[in-house]
XYZ file of C-alpha atoms in Angstrom:
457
model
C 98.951 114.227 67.497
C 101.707 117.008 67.179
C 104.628 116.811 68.885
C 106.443 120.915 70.030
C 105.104 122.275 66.504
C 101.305 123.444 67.392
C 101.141 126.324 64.553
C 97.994 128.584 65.136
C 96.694 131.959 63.970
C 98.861 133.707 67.073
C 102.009 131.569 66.401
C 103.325 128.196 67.472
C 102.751 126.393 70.682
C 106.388 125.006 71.552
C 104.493 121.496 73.064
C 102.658 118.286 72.460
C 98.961 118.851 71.270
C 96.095 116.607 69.821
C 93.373 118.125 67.821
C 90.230 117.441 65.919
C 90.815 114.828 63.334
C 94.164 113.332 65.149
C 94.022 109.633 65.589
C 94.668 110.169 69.480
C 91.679 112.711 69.807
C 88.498 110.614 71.113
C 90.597 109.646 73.728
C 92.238 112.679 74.495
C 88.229 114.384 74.674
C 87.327 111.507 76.778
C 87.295 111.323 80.874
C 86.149 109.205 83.234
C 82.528 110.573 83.868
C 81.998 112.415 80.230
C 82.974 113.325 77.251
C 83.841 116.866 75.275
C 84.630 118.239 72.435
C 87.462 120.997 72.680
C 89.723 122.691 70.764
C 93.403 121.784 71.637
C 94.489 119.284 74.456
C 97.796 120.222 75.633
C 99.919 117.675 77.028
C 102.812 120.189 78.599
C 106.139 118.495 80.089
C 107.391 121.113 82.879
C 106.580 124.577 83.973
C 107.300 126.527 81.240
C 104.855 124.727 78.683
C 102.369 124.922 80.997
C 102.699 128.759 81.074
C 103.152 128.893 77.730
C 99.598 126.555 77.308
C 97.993 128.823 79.528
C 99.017 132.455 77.514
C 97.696 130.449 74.483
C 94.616 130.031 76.211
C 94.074 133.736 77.222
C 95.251 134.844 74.284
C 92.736 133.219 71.626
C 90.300 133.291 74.555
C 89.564 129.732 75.502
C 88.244 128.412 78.197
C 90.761 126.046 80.157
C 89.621 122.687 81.732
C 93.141 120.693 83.760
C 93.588 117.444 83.897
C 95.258 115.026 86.347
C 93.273 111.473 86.386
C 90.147 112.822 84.884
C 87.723 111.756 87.737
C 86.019 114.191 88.260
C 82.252 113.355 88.241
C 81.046 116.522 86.631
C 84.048 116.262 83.707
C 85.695 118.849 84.391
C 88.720 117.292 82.839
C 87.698 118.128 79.671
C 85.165 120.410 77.969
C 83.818 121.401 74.524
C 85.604 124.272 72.353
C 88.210 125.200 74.794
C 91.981 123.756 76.343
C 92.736 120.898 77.970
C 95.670 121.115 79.688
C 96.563 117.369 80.110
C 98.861 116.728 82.843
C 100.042 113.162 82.047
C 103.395 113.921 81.495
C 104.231 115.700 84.855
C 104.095 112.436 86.936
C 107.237 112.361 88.103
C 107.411 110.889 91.981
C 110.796 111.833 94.017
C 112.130 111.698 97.628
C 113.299 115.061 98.355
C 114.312 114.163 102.426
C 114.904 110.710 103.368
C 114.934 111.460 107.049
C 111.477 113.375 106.815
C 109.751 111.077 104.265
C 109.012 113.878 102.239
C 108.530 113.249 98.520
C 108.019 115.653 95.412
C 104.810 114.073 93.489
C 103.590 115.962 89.944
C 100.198 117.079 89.141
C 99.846 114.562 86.721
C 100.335 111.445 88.475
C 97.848 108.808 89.634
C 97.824 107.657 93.414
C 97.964 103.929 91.918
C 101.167 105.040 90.646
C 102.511 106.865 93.959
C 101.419 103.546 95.755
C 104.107 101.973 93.872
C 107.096 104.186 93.804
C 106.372 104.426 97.533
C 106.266 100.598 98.631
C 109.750 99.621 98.881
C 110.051 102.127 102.048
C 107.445 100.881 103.412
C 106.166 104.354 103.133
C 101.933 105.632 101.967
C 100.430 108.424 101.702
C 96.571 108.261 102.691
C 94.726 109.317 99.195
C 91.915 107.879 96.917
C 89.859 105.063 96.643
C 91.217 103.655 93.502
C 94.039 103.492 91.564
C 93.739 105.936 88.284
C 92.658 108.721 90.951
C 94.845 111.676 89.687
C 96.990 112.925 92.353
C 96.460 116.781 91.790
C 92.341 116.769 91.519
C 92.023 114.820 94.782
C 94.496 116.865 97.050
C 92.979 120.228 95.521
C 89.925 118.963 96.586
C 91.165 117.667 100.137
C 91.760 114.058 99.479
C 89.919 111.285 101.202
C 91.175 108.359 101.921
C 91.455 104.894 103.485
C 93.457 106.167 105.877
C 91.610 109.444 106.903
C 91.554 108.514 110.089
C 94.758 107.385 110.621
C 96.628 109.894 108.977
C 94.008 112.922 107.749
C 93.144 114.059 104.493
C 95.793 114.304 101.778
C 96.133 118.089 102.083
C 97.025 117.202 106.046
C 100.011 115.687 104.882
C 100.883 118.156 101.859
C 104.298 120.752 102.872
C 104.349 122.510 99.490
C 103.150 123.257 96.132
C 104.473 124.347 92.712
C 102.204 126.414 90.700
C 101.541 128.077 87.471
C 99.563 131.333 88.082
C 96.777 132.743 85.475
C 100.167 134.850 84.398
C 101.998 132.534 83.725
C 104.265 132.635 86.563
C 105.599 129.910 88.340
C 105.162 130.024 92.944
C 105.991 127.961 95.359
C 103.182 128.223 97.939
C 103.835 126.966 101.665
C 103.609 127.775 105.083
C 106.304 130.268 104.759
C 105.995 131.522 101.072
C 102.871 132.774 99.368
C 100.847 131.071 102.185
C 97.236 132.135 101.851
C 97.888 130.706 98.550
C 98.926 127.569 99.974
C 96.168 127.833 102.638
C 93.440 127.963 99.599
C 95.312 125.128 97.207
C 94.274 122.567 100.118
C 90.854 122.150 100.142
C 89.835 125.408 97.607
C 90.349 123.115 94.634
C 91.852 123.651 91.004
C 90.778 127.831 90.949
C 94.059 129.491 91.551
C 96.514 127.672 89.527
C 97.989 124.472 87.515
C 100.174 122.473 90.130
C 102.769 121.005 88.859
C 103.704 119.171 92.027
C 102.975 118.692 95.137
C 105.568 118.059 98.417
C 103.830 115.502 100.885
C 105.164 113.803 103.956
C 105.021 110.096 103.287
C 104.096 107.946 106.078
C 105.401 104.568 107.331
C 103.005 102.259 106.355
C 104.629 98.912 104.900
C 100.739 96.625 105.372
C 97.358 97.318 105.868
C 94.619 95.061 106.923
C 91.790 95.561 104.048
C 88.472 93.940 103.847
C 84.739 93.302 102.743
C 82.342 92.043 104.929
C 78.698 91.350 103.279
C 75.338 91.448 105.011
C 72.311 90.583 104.568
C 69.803 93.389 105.163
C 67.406 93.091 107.113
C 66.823 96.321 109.052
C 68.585 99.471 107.147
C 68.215 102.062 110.199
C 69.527 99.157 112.765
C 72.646 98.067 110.793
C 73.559 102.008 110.575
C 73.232 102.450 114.488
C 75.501 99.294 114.961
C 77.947 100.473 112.658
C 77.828 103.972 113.600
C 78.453 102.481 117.131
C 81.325 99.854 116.114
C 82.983 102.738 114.120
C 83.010 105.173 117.521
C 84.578 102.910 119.306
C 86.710 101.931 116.889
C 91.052 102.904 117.142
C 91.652 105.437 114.293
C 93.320 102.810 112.824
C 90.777 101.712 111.149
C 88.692 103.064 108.598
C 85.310 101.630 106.862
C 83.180 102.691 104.881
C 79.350 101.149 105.027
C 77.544 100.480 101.491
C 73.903 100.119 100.598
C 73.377 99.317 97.366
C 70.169 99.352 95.654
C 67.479 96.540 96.200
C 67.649 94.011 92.913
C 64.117 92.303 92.441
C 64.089 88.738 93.494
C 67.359 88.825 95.377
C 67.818 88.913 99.183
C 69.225 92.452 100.173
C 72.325 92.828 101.083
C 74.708 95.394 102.282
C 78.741 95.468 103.266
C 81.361 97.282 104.904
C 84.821 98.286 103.213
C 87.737 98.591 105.471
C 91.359 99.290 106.243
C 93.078 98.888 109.064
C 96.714 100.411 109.214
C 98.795 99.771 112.333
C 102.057 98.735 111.614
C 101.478 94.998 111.156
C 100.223 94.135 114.374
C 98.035 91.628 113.585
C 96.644 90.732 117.574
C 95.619 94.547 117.090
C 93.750 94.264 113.944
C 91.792 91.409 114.552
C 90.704 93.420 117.573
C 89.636 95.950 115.938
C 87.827 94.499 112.945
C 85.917 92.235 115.097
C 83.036 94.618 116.184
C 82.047 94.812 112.206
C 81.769 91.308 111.882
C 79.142 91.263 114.323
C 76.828 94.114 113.025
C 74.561 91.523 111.125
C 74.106 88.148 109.565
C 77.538 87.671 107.583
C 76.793 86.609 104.094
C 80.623 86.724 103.264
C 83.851 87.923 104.537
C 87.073 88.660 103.098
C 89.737 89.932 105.396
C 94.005 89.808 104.351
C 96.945 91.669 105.246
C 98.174 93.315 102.436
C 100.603 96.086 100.343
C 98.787 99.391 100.626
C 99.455 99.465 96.591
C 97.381 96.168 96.290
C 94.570 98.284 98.176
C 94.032 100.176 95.277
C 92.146 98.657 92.964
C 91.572 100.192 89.136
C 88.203 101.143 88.754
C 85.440 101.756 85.057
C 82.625 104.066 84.631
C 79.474 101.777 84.442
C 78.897 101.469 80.474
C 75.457 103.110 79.139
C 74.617 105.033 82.749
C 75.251 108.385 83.994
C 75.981 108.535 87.198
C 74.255 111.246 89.287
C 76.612 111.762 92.168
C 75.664 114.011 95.402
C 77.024 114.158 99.375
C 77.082 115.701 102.477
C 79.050 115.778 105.416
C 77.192 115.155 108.884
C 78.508 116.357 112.192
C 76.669 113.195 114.175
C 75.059 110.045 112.358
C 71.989 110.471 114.356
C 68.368 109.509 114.489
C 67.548 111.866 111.627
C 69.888 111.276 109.519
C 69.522 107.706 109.857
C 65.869 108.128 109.247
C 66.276 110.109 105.865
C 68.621 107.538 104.906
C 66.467 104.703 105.315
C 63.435 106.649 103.311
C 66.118 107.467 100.977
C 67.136 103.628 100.622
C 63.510 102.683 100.460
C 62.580 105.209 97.519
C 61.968 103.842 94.049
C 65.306 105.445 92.511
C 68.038 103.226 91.885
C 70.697 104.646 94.430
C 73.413 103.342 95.947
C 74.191 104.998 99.449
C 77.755 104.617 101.233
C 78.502 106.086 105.067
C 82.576 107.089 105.144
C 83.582 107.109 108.815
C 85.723 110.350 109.852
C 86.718 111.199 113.022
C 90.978 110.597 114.138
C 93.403 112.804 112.984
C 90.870 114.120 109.808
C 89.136 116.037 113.629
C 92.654 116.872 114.581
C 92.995 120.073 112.148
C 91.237 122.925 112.902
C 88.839 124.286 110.595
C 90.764 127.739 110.063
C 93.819 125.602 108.694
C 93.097 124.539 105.382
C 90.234 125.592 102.951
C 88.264 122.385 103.360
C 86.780 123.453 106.966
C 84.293 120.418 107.515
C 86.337 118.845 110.415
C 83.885 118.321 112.547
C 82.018 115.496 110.564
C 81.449 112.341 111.993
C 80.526 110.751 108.646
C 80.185 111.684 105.177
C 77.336 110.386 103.109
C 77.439 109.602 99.751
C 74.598 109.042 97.068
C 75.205 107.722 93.547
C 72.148 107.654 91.321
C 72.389 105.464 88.247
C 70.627 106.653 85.582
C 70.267 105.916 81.325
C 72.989 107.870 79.509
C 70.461 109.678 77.728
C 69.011 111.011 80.985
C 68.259 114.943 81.207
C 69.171 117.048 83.947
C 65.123 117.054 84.829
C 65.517 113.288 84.852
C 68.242 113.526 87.389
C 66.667 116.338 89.798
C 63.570 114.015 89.876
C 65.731 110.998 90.759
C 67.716 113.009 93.226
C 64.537 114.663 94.875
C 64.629 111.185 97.503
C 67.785 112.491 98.321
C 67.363 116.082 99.784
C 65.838 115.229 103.097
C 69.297 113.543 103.583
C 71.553 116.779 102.542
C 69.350 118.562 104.560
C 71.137 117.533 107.554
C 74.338 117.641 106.743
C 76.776 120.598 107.752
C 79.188 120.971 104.151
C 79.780 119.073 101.329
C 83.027 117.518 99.717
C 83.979 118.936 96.190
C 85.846 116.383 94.959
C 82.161 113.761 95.416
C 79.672 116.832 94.506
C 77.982 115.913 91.072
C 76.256 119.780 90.833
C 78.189 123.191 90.844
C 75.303 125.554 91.128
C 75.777 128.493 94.222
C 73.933 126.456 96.667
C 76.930 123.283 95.994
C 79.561 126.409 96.482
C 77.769 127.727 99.783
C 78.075 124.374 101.170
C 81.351 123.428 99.914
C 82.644 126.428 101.469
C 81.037 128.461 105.232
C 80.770 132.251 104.445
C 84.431 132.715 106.289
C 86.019 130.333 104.055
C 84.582 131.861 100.891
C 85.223 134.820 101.537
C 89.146 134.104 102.435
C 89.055 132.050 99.078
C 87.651 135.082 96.919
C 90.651 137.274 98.333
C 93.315 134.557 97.243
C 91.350 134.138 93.779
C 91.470 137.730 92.810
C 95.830 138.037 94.210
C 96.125 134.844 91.440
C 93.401 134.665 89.079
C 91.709 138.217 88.978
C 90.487 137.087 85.341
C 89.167 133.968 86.443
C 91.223 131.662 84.064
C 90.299 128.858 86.444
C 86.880 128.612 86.123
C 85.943 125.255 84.907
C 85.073 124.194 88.442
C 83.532 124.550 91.357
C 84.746 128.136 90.848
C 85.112 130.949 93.548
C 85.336 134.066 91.872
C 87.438 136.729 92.578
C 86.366 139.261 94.993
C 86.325 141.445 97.915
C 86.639 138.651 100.479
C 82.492 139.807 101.131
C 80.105 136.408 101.453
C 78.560 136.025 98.481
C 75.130 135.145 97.765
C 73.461 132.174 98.902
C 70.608 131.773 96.648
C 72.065 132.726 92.658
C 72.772 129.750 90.851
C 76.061 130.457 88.882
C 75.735 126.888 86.507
């Protein structure tokens, strides 16, 4: 590793670097879901090193990959003869307005981390699943949560943004300045800029009810119709999320609901609402405590010698098709594990026109993770995924951040024609050379629909 004293063939990079042969550099090529091989992995500590990454970049003409936590399930924090632009250092977590609950988070930090600073207000803000979630690839994205319901996606709570353009200049985007850009960084996802923080509203949330109930399965279609039914009636409160995991040989099946309920501590009020999922099947085990909503958020690991094929879709009513392609997709030879996110709440509130992510009218989203040999091809993982297409079929969008493909047809669904075409305008005011493009990329444009069919991959 180098530390400010990157010499190259154009001059020096003025920032911390690690490069081929550097002790740190298998790490530093590594993510969560792959691994690359590039050139130069920039770990900037402000704004101006990040520009100054990013002119580097365009100037010896390498393709740029950022990273926040590194999730991402198709690797786009990293890639192979390029720059990654590392984020780590911009983590920095700060309440700018007491009164408001609004707090300055960078790019670079993990919600795990957030969770923390955030606890001794008794104050959350509704993101990932896990702890080492990076803060910036989830809220580009939209940002689901445990608390969707209760309190929307991340971007629902999100005031401002600090960004590094293409050109190296730095913008804040919000409702009042540079606001189509703002309107595309929530939901549009990392193609118009590095963010180098983000301004949320924080929300008062000092416990949370969380939980995992286990069933045995015995009936795949009912227990989806009684959970579908307990989670309608259900306060926005609380949140669950329904797993299926694959059948093991010799084992009695089983299946379990996630949950979080977050109401302010009333515990009469949880129990109340909870109930109606313990009853959705023959309880196996149950595991139900009040808790920090930093304790909720648990670190998670890749599985070791698997690649996980990831896919979803978004579906405006869990109804008797859906459930049906679920259960033939549950019943299918590949090794799949299926999980049912309840929406619904204040994620419904927003209206579609709001924010880039325009999906607010799902009741559910459904998510499919295929587990696979590392060595698999991508002709191994279309024939594993082929069980999984009647299910897609009926659903209305996708989510980016969950989306395991990039091809044209991922991008069409991501994003309605009215959406995309709003998103190529912003692209070409802020990236009209496409710097951004290790993504699920919108390229600049005309703000015209673009083709539904071409696969861009």
């Amino acid at each position: 590793m180098s530390l400010h004293d990157t010499t190259t063939a154009t001059g020096t990079l003025d920032t911390e670097t690690v490069a081929p042969g550097d002790e740190e550099y298998d790490d530093a090529a590594r993510v969560f879901f792959g691994t690359g091989a590039p050139e130069l992995v920039v770990r900037p500590r402000d704004a101006d090193e990040v520009a100054a990454a990013l002119a580097h970049a365009v100037r010896r003409g390498l393709a740029v990959s950022v990273r926040s936590g590194g999730h991402s399930l198709l690797g786009h924090g990293t890639n192979t003869g390029g720059m990654v632009i590392d984020l780590r250092h911009l983590d920095g977590i700060e309440v700018l307005d007491v009164d408001r609950r609004v707090v300055r988070v960078g790019g670079g930090a993990t919600w795990g981390r957030v969770a923390e600073a955030l606890d001794p207000r008794g104050w959350a803000l509704t993101s990932g699943d896990t702890a080492g979630v990076g803060v910036g690839g989830l809220t580009l994205g939209g940002g689901f949560g445990w608390m969707v319901r209760r309190h929307g996606l991340a971007i629902d709570n999100l005031v401002a943004a600090r960004v590094v353009t293409a050109g190296g200049r730095l913008l804040t985007a919000s409702a009042t300045e540079n606001p189509q850009l703002f309107w595309a960084l929530r939901g549009g996802g990392g193609n118009f800029g590095v963010v180098v923080s983000f301004d949320f509203v924080a929300q008062p949330v000092a416990t949370v009810h969380r939980g995992t109930v286990t069933y045995q399965l015995d009936d795949v279609a009912e227990l989806v119709v009684r959970w579908r039914d307990a989670m309608r009636a259900a306060p926005e409160e609380l949140t669950s999320t329904l797993v299926l995991p694959p059948a093991v040989p010799g084992q009695i099946p089983e299946a379990m609901v996630l949950l979080c309920y977050a109401g302010q501590g009333d515990v009469a009020a949880a129990n109340d609402a909870i109930e109606p999922l313990l009853e959705l099947g023959t309880v196996l085990r149950a595991s139900i405590s009040e808790c920090r909503y930093a304790d909720l958020l648990e670190d998670a690991a890749a599985p070791p010698g698997l690649r996980v094929a990831g896919r979803n879709t978004l579906v405006r009513s869990v109804n008797d098709e859906v459930i049906t392609a679920i259960d033939r997709l549950h019943r299918s030879p590949a090794p799949a594990m299926i999980a049912l996110r309840s929406l619904g709440g204040a994620f419904s509130r927003v209206q579609r026109e709001a924010t880039a992510f325009a999906h607010r009218d799902a009741e559910a989203m459904v998510l499919c993770m295929a587990m696979l040999p590392e060595s698999a091809t991508d002709d191994d993982v279309a024939r594993a995924l082929q069980p999984w297409e009647p299910v897609a079929a009926r659903g209305i969008g996708s989510y980016t951040n969950f989306q395991g493909s990039a091809s044209a047809a991922d991008l069409a669904a991501a994003y309605p024609p009215a959406t995309y075409a709003r998103l190529s305008l912003v692209k070409r005011a802020y990236d009209p050379g496409n710097v951004f493009a290790h993504n699920h990329n919108v390229l600049p444009g005309d703000g015209l629909p673009r083709p539904r069919t071409a696969d861009r991959r």
